[in-house]
mmCIF file with all atom_site columns, C-alpha atoms in Angstrom:
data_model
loop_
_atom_site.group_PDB
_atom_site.id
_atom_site.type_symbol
_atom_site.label_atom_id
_atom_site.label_alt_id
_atom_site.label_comp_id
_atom_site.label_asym_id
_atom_site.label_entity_id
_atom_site.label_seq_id
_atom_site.pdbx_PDB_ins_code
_atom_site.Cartn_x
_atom_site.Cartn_y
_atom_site.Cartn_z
_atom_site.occupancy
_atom_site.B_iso_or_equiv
_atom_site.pdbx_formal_charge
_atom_site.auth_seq_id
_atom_site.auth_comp_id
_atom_site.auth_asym_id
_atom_site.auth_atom_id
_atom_site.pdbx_PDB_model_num
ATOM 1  C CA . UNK A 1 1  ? -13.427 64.425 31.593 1.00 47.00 ? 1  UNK A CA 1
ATOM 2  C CA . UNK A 1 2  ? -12.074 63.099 34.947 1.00 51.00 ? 2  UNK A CA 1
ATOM 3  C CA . UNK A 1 3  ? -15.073 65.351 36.740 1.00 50.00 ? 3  UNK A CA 1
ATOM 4  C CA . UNK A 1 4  ? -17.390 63.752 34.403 1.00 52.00 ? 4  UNK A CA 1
ATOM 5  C CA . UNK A 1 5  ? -16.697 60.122 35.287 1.00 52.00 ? 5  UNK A CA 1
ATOM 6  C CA . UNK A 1 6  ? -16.667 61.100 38.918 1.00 57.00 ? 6  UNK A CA 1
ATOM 7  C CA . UNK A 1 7  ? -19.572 62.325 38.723 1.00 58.00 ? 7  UNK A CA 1
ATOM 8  C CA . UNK A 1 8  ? -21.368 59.127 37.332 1.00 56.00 ? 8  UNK A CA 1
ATOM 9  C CA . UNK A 1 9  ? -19.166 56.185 38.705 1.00 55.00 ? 9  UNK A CA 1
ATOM 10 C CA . UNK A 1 10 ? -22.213 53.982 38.810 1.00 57.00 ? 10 UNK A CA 1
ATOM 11 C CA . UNK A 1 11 ? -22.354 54.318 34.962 1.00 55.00 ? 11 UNK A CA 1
ATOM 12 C CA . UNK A 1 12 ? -18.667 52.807 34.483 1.00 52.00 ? 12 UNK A CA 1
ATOM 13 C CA . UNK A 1 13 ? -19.152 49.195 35.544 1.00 56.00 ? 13 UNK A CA 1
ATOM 14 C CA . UNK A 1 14 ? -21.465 47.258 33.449 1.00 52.00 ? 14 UNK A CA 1
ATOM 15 C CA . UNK A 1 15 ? -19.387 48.939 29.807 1.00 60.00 ? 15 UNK A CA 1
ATOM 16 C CA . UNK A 1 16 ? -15.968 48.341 31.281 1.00 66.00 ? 16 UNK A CA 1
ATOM 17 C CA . UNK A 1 17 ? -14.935 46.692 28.041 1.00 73.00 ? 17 UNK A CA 1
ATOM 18 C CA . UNK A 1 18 ? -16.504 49.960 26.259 1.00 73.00 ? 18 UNK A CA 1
ATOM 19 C CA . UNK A 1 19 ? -14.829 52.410 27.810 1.00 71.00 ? 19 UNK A CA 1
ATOM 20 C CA . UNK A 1 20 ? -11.792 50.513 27.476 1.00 75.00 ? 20 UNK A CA 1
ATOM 21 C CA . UNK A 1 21 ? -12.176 50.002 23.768 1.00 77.00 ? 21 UNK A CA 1
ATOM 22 C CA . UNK A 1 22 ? -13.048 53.427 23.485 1.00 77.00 ? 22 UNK A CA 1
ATOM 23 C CA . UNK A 1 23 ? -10.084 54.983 25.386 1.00 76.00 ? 23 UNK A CA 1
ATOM 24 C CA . UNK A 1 24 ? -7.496  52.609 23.922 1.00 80.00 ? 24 UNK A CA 1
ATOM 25 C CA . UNK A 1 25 ? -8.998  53.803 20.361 1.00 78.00 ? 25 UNK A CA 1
ATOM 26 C CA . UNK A 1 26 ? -8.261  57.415 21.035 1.00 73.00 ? 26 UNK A CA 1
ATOM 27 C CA . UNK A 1 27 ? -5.066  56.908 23.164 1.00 76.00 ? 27 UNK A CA 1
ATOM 28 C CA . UNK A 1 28 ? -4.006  55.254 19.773 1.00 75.00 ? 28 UNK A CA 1
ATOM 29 C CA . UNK A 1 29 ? -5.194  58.369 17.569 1.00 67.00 ? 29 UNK A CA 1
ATOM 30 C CA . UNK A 1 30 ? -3.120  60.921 20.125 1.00 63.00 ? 30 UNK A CA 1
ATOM 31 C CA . UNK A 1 31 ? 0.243   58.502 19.774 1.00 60.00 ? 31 UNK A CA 1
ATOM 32 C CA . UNK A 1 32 ? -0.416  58.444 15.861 1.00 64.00 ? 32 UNK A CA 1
ATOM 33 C CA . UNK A 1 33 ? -0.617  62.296 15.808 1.00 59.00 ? 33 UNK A CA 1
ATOM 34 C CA . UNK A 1 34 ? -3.999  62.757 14.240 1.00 55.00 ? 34 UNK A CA 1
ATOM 35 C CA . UNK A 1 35 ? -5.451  66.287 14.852 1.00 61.00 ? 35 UNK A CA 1
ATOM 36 C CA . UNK A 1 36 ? -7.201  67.845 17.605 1.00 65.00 ? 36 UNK A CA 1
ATOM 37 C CA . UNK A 1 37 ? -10.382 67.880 15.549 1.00 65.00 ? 37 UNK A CA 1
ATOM 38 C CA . UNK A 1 38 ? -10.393 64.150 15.187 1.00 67.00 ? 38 UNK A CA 1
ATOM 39 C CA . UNK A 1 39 ? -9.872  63.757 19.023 1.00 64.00 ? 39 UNK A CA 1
ATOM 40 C CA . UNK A 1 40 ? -12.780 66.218 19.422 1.00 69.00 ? 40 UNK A CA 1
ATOM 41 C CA . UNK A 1 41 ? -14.694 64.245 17.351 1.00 70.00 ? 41 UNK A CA 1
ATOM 42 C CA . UNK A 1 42 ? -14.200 61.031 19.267 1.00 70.00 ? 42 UNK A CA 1
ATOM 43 C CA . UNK A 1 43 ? -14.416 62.568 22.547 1.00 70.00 ? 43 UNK A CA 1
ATOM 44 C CA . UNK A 1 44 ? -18.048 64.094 21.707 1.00 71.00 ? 44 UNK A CA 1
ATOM 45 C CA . UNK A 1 45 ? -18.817 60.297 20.562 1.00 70.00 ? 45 UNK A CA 1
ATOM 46 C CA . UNK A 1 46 ? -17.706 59.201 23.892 1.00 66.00 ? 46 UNK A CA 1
ATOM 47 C CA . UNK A 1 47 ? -19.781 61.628 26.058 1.00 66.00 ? 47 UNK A CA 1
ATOM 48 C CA . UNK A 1 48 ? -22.547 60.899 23.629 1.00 62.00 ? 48 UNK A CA 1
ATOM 49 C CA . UNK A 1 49 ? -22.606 57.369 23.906 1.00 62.00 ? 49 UNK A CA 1
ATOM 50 C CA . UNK A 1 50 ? -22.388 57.821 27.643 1.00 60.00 ? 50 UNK A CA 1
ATOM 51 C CA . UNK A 1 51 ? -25.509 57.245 29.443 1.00 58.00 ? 51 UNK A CA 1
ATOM 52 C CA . UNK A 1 52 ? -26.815 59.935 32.336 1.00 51.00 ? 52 UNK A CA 1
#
């Protein structure tokens, strides 16, 4: 994850507010205890949505 947005740092800028919204989203689903397949599922989302 942390190698990934290294990787593309030019990519982070102009969807600030989307990462944000995306992280806080899933920060909220780990404090709420949901499972590890529902994290999964919204990390895949994440690095879908992410452009390369």
């Amino acid at each position: 994850m942390h190698f990934f947005i290294s990787k593309y740092p030019k990519a982070i800028p102009f969807q600030n507010d989307f990462f944000a919204g995306v992280f806080k989203k899933m920060k909220r689903n780990i404090i709420r205890g949901n499972n590890s397949a529902q994290l999964f599922l919204s990390l895949g989302t994440f690095t879908m949505s992410t452009p390369l």
